[in-house]
Amino acid sequence: MNKTILTLVAVVLLFNCSTAQKVAESQSIDKSKVKSSMIKALEWQEAHPIIALAPTDWTNGAYYTGVARAHKTTKDMMYMAALKNQAYWNDWQTFDRIHHADDVAISYSYLYIDMNEGRKNFVDLEPTKKFLDAHLYEDDNWKAGTDKSEYGRTILWWWCDALFMAPPVLNLYAKHTNQPKYLDDMHKFYMETYNQLYDEEERLFARDMRFVWTGSDNDNKEPNGKKVFWSRGNGWVIAGLALILDDMPEDYKHRPFYEKLYKEMAAKMLEIQPEDGLWRTSLLSPESYDHGEVSGSGFHTFALAWGINNGLVDKKHTSAVIKAWNAIAACQHDDGRVGWVQNIGAFPEPASYDSWQNFGAGAFLMAGSEILKLK
């Protein structure tokens, strides 16, 4: 093979996630290959830990939620081993900002272990209970509405990401402990966020009040004049909705609200899915950063596949979800690393072939966990 051909091959591999891939919608899924790619992602991520603040922070919380979902589908002991190891070395602790939803996301994995591992007196849920009780029932500046910054920090969950971090944990805790009061309080705070950040016209969430559209000349806008809606931000929400609905009682009085919201967002994500299957970091201005991004796309794919598997999304959309998975899988490096992940942020920014984060691996595992269930 001559040098010109080698260079061409390298360019194709480098940009396989940033150019239109034209993945055939009818292409089937090789489930053995999906399982293999998921294990490779797990092994690489476990060998290359990365944290923002601490091993108990939200980045690991999102990652180990993905590990838990992978185990739920496959029952592969590799996933449970990773879950138990991190939880043991974390001493079952949350992170320390009790007013901040991010810092209890890690507890999803603790709850999952306690509900599925079966060993008595192994899991300690007391730190999770203490966090949840303080988070819900103690006063703080956000609940008091005294922070008048542009972010809108006048409610407990003032940023849309929070709807992935705390509500699924509260929902699962209520289920596991048979204490529905936690679910009722989750709903109360969820509604505050919904009322503040959900755009009914666009069927998407603003990340925080900086991006809520008021119709004035001062509104944050994309270069094309459209509203700013962050892919991963909305990925947090719709993936969180799938997690919530998965464990919420079928007869819960507020379940119809969550199903309706999920369906609205799912329909929107399908409408705006780019031709190559991967959503861009800016949902309504894909040309701003014209390449696919894996963390947001992973969460969208998980949520949509979950909807198909649970009867909330029509099976006619299966081809679109398969297209999304194939495009995501093409972003995985040969060593297992998941690339094209936008780094930690709060609004649309670019990603690259070499950008990775643990929550990107978590989104990858979540997506794969539901892709494996498609029929």
PDB file of N, CA and C in Angstrom, residues 52 58-59 100 102 151 153 158-162 165 206-208 210-211 228 230-234 236 281 293 295 299 341-351 356-360:
ATOM      1  N   ALA A  52     -13.693  14.851  37.750  1.00  0.00           N
ATOM      2  CA  ALA A  52     -13.707  16.312  37.763  1.00  0.00           C
ATOM      3  C   ALA A  52     -13.364  16.833  39.148  1.00  0.00           C
ATOM      4  N   TRP A  58     -20.211  13.737  39.909  1.00  0.00           N
ATOM      5  CA  TRP A  58     -21.255  13.452  38.911  1.00  0.00           C
ATOM      6  C   TRP A  58     -20.720  12.752  37.677  1.00  0.00           C
ATOM      7  N   THR A  59     -19.460  12.985  37.328  1.00  0.00           N
ATOM      8  CA  THR A  59     -18.924  12.343  36.127  1.00  0.00           C
ATOM      9  C   THR A  59     -18.868  10.830  36.318  1.00  0.00           C
ATOM     10  N   HIS A 100     -26.537  20.209  46.008  1.00  0.00           N
ATOM     11  CA  HIS A 100     -26.242  20.100  44.580  1.00  0.00           C
ATOM     12  C   HIS A 100     -26.618  18.714  44.066  1.00  0.00           C
ATOM     13  N   ASP A 102     -25.915  17.105  41.477  1.00  0.00           N
ATOM     14  CA  ASP A 102     -24.826  16.331  40.872  1.00  0.00           C
ATOM     15  C   ASP A 102     -24.214  15.330  41.840  1.00  0.00           C
ATOM     16  N   TYR A 151     -28.131  32.855  36.052  1.00  0.00           N
ATOM     17  CA  TYR A 151     -28.352  31.426  35.892  1.00  0.00           C
ATOM     18  C   TYR A 151     -29.751  30.993  36.317  1.00  0.00           C
ATOM     19  N   ARG A 153     -30.702  30.692  39.677  1.00  0.00           N
ATOM     20  CA  ARG A 153     -30.524  29.807  40.827  1.00  0.00           C
ATOM     21  C   ARG A 153     -31.505  30.147  41.946  1.00  0.00           C
ATOM     22  N   TRP A 158     -31.809  24.105  39.256  1.00  0.00           N
ATOM     23  CA  TRP A 158     -31.910  25.254  38.364  1.00  0.00           C
ATOM     24  C   TRP A 158     -31.261  25.015  36.998  1.00  0.00           C
ATOM     25  N   TRP A 159     -30.591  23.898  36.809  1.00  0.00           N
ATOM     26  CA  TRP A 159     -29.947  23.574  35.533  1.00  0.00           C
ATOM     27  C   TRP A 159     -30.499  22.232  35.068  1.00  0.00           C
ATOM     28  N   CYS A 160     -30.674  22.071  33.755  1.00  0.00           N
ATOM     29  CA  CYS A 160     -31.395  20.896  33.261  1.00  0.00           C
ATOM     30  C   CYS A 160     -30.644  19.600  33.515  1.00  0.00           C
ATOM     31  N   ASP A 161     -29.318  19.635  33.580  1.00  0.00           N
ATOM     32  CA  ASP A 161     -28.531  18.433  33.857  1.00  0.00           C
ATOM     33  C   ASP A 161     -28.976  17.753  35.145  1.00  0.00           C
ATOM     34  N   ALA A 162     -29.436  18.572  36.090  1.00  0.00           N
ATOM     35  CA  ALA A 162     -29.830  18.047  37.399  1.00  0.00           C
ATOM     36  C   ALA A 162     -30.919  16.994  37.293  1.00  0.00           C
ATOM     37  N   MET A 165     -29.322  13.737  37.379  1.00  0.00           N
ATOM     38  CA  MET A 165     -28.467  13.442  38.524  1.00  0.00           C
ATOM     39  C   MET A 165     -29.235  12.970  39.754  1.00  0.00           C
ATOM     40  N   ALA A 206     -33.925  24.442  28.018  1.00  0.00           N
ATOM     41  CA  ALA A 206     -32.778  25.344  28.129  1.00  0.00           C
ATOM     42  C   ALA A 206     -31.865  24.797  29.213  1.00  0.00           C
ATOM     43  N   ARG A 207     -30.576  25.015  29.057  1.00  0.00           N
ATOM     44  CA  ARG A 207     -29.662  24.497  30.073  1.00  0.00           C
ATOM     45  C   ARG A 207     -29.885  25.191  31.412  1.00  0.00           C
ATOM     46  N   ASP A 208     -30.035  26.499  31.385  1.00  0.00           N
ATOM     47  CA  ASP A 208     -30.369  27.289  32.568  1.00  0.00           C
ATOM     48  C   ASP A 208     -30.986  28.588  32.079  1.00  0.00           C
ATOM     49  N   ARG A 210     -29.986  31.438  31.487  1.00  0.00           N
ATOM     50  CA  ARG A 210     -29.253  32.237  30.498  1.00  0.00           C
ATOM     51  C   ARG A 210     -29.749  31.982  29.082  1.00  0.00           C
ATOM     52  N   PHE A 211     -30.343  30.813  28.862  1.00  0.00           N
ATOM     53  CA  PHE A 211     -30.722  30.413  27.515  1.00  0.00           C
ATOM     54  C   PHE A 211     -32.236  30.330  27.319  1.00  0.00           C
ATOM     55  N   VAL A 228     -30.703  28.538  21.692  1.00  0.00           N
ATOM     56  CA  VAL A 228     -29.563  27.694  22.060  1.00  0.00           C
ATOM     57  C   VAL A 228     -30.071  26.501  22.874  1.00  0.00           C
ATOM     58  N   TRP A 230     -28.643  22.770  24.023  1.00  0.00           N
ATOM     59  CA  TRP A 230     -27.440  21.945  24.130  1.00  0.00           C
ATOM     60  C   TRP A 230     -27.816  20.469  24.026  1.00  0.00           C
ATOM     61  N   SER A 231     -27.104  19.742  23.174  1.00  0.00           N
ATOM     62  CA  SER A 231     -27.419  18.335  22.962  1.00  0.00           C
ATOM     63  C   SER A 231     -27.273  17.532  24.243  1.00  0.00           C
ATOM     64  N   ARG A 232     -26.116  17.623  24.902  1.00  0.00           N
ATOM     65  CA  ARG A 232     -25.943  16.801  26.101  1.00  0.00           C
ATOM     66  C   ARG A 232     -26.897  17.241  27.206  1.00  0.00           C
ATOM     67  N   GLY A 233     -27.172  18.540  27.302  1.00  0.00           N
ATOM     68  CA  GLY A 233     -28.118  18.997  28.302  1.00  0.00           C
ATOM     69  C   GLY A 233     -29.465  18.328  28.141  1.00  0.00           C
ATOM     70  N   ASN A 234     -29.950  18.261  26.902  1.00  0.00           N
ATOM     71  CA  ASN A 234     -31.220  17.594  26.650  1.00  0.00           C
ATOM     72  C   ASN A 234     -31.065  16.077  26.724  1.00  0.00           C
ATOM     73  N   TRP A 236     -29.194  14.650  28.985  1.00  0.00           N
ATOM     74  CA  TRP A 236     -29.349  14.389  30.416  1.00  0.00           C
ATOM     75  C   TRP A 236     -30.828  14.231  30.769  1.00  0.00           C
ATOM     76  N   THR A 281     -23.697  19.217  18.779  1.00  0.00           N
ATOM     77  CA  THR A 281     -23.740  19.767  20.132  1.00  0.00           C
ATOM     78  C   THR A 281     -24.791  20.852  20.273  1.00  0.00           C
ATOM     79  N   GLU A 293     -21.474  14.314  18.037  1.00  0.00           N
ATOM     80  CA  GLU A 293     -20.954  14.332  19.412  1.00  0.00           C
ATOM     81  C   GLU A 293     -21.565  13.154  20.150  1.00  0.00           C
ATOM     82  N   SER A 295     -21.554  11.995  23.592  1.00  0.00           N
ATOM     83  CA  SER A 295     -22.223  11.914  24.891  1.00  0.00           C
ATOM     84  C   SER A 295     -23.702  12.243  24.758  1.00  0.00           C
ATOM     85  N   PHE A 299     -26.863   9.447  25.037  1.00  0.00           N
ATOM     86  CA  PHE A 299     -28.036   9.558  25.907  1.00  0.00           C
ATOM     87  C   PHE A 299     -29.332   9.562  25.092  1.00  0.00           C
ATOM     88  N   VAL A 341     -16.321  13.115  22.395  1.00  0.00           N
ATOM     89  CA  VAL A 341     -17.130  13.499  23.548  1.00  0.00           C
ATOM     90  C   VAL A 341     -16.811  14.947  23.901  1.00  0.00           C
ATOM     91  N   GLN A 342     -17.823  15.795  23.892  1.00  0.00           N
ATOM     92  CA  GLN A 342     -17.610  17.178  24.325  1.00  0.00           C
ATOM     93  C   GLN A 342     -17.172  17.175  25.776  1.00  0.00           C
ATOM     94  N   ASN A 343     -16.183  17.973  26.097  1.00  0.00           N
ATOM     95  CA  ASN A 343     -15.694  18.032  27.462  1.00  0.00           C
ATOM     96  C   ASN A 343     -16.712  18.681  28.392  1.00  0.00           C
ATOM     97  N   ILE A 344     -16.421  18.680  29.673  1.00  0.00           N
ATOM     98  CA  ILE A 344     -17.328  19.248  30.680  1.00  0.00           C
ATOM     99  C   ILE A 344     -17.680  20.675  30.285  1.00  0.00           C
ATOM    100  N   GLY A 345     -18.956  20.980  30.297  1.00  0.00           N
ATOM    101  CA  GLY A 345     -19.400  22.305  29.881  1.00  0.00           C
ATOM    102  C   GLY A 345     -20.843  22.545  30.262  1.00  0.00           C
ATOM    103  N   ALA A 346     -21.414  23.614  29.693  1.00  0.00           N
ATOM    104  CA  ALA A 346     -22.790  23.980  30.025  1.00  0.00           C
ATOM    105  C   ALA A 346     -23.544  24.524  28.817  1.00  0.00           C
ATOM    106  N   PHE A 347     -22.970  24.398  27.650  1.00  0.00           N
ATOM    107  CA  PHE A 347     -23.594  24.870  26.419  1.00  0.00           C
ATOM    108  C   PHE A 347     -22.864  24.229  25.247  1.00  0.00           C
ATOM    109  N   PRO A 348     -23.363  24.402  24.031  1.00  0.00           N
ATOM    110  CA  PRO A 348     -22.748  23.730  22.882  1.00  0.00           C
ATOM    111  C   PRO A 348     -21.308  24.171  22.641  1.00  0.00           C
ATOM    112  N   GLU A 349     -20.421  23.207  22.542  1.00  0.00           N
ATOM    113  CA  GLU A 349     -19.023  23.424  22.198  1.00  0.00           C
ATOM    114  C   GLU A 349     -18.569  22.240  21.347  1.00  0.00           C
ATOM    115  N   PRO A 350     -17.445  22.360  20.660  1.00  0.00           N
ATOM    116  CA  PRO A 350     -17.004  21.263  19.789  1.00  0.00           C
ATOM    117  C   PRO A 350     -16.431  20.083  20.552  1.00  0.00           C
ATOM    118  N   ALA A 351     -16.351  18.965  19.875  1.00  0.00           N
ATOM    119  CA  ALA A 351     -15.660  17.780  20.362  1.00  0.00           C
ATOM    120  C   ALA A 351     -14.584  17.434  19.337  1.00  0.00           C
ATOM    121  N   TRP A 356     -12.411  12.688  25.206  1.00  0.00           N
ATOM    122  CA  TRP A 356     -13.142  11.615  25.887  1.00  0.00           C
ATOM    123  C   TRP A 356     -13.383  12.011  27.331  1.00  0.00           C
ATOM    124  N   GLN A 357     -14.400  11.434  27.921  1.00  0.00           N
ATOM    125  CA  GLN A 357     -14.707  11.623  29.332  1.00  0.00           C
ATOM    126  C   GLN A 357     -15.404  10.361  29.828  1.00  0.00           C
ATOM    127  N   ASN A 358     -15.358  10.135  31.142  1.00  0.00           N
ATOM    128  CA  ASN A 358     -16.005   8.931  31.677  1.00  0.00           C
ATOM    129  C   ASN A 358     -17.514   8.942  31.437  1.00  0.00           C
ATOM    130  N   PHE A 359     -18.137  10.133  31.483  1.00  0.00           N
ATOM    131  CA  PHE A 359     -19.576  10.159  31.237  1.00  0.00           C
ATOM    132  C   PHE A 359     -19.904   9.842  29.779  1.00  0.00           C
ATOM    133  N   GLY A 360     -18.946  10.061  28.868  1.00  0.00           N
ATOM    134  CA  GLY A 360     -19.135   9.635  27.490  1.00  0.00           C
ATOM    135  C   GLY A 360     -19.179   8.120  27.388  1.00  0.00           C
TER     136      GLY A 360
END
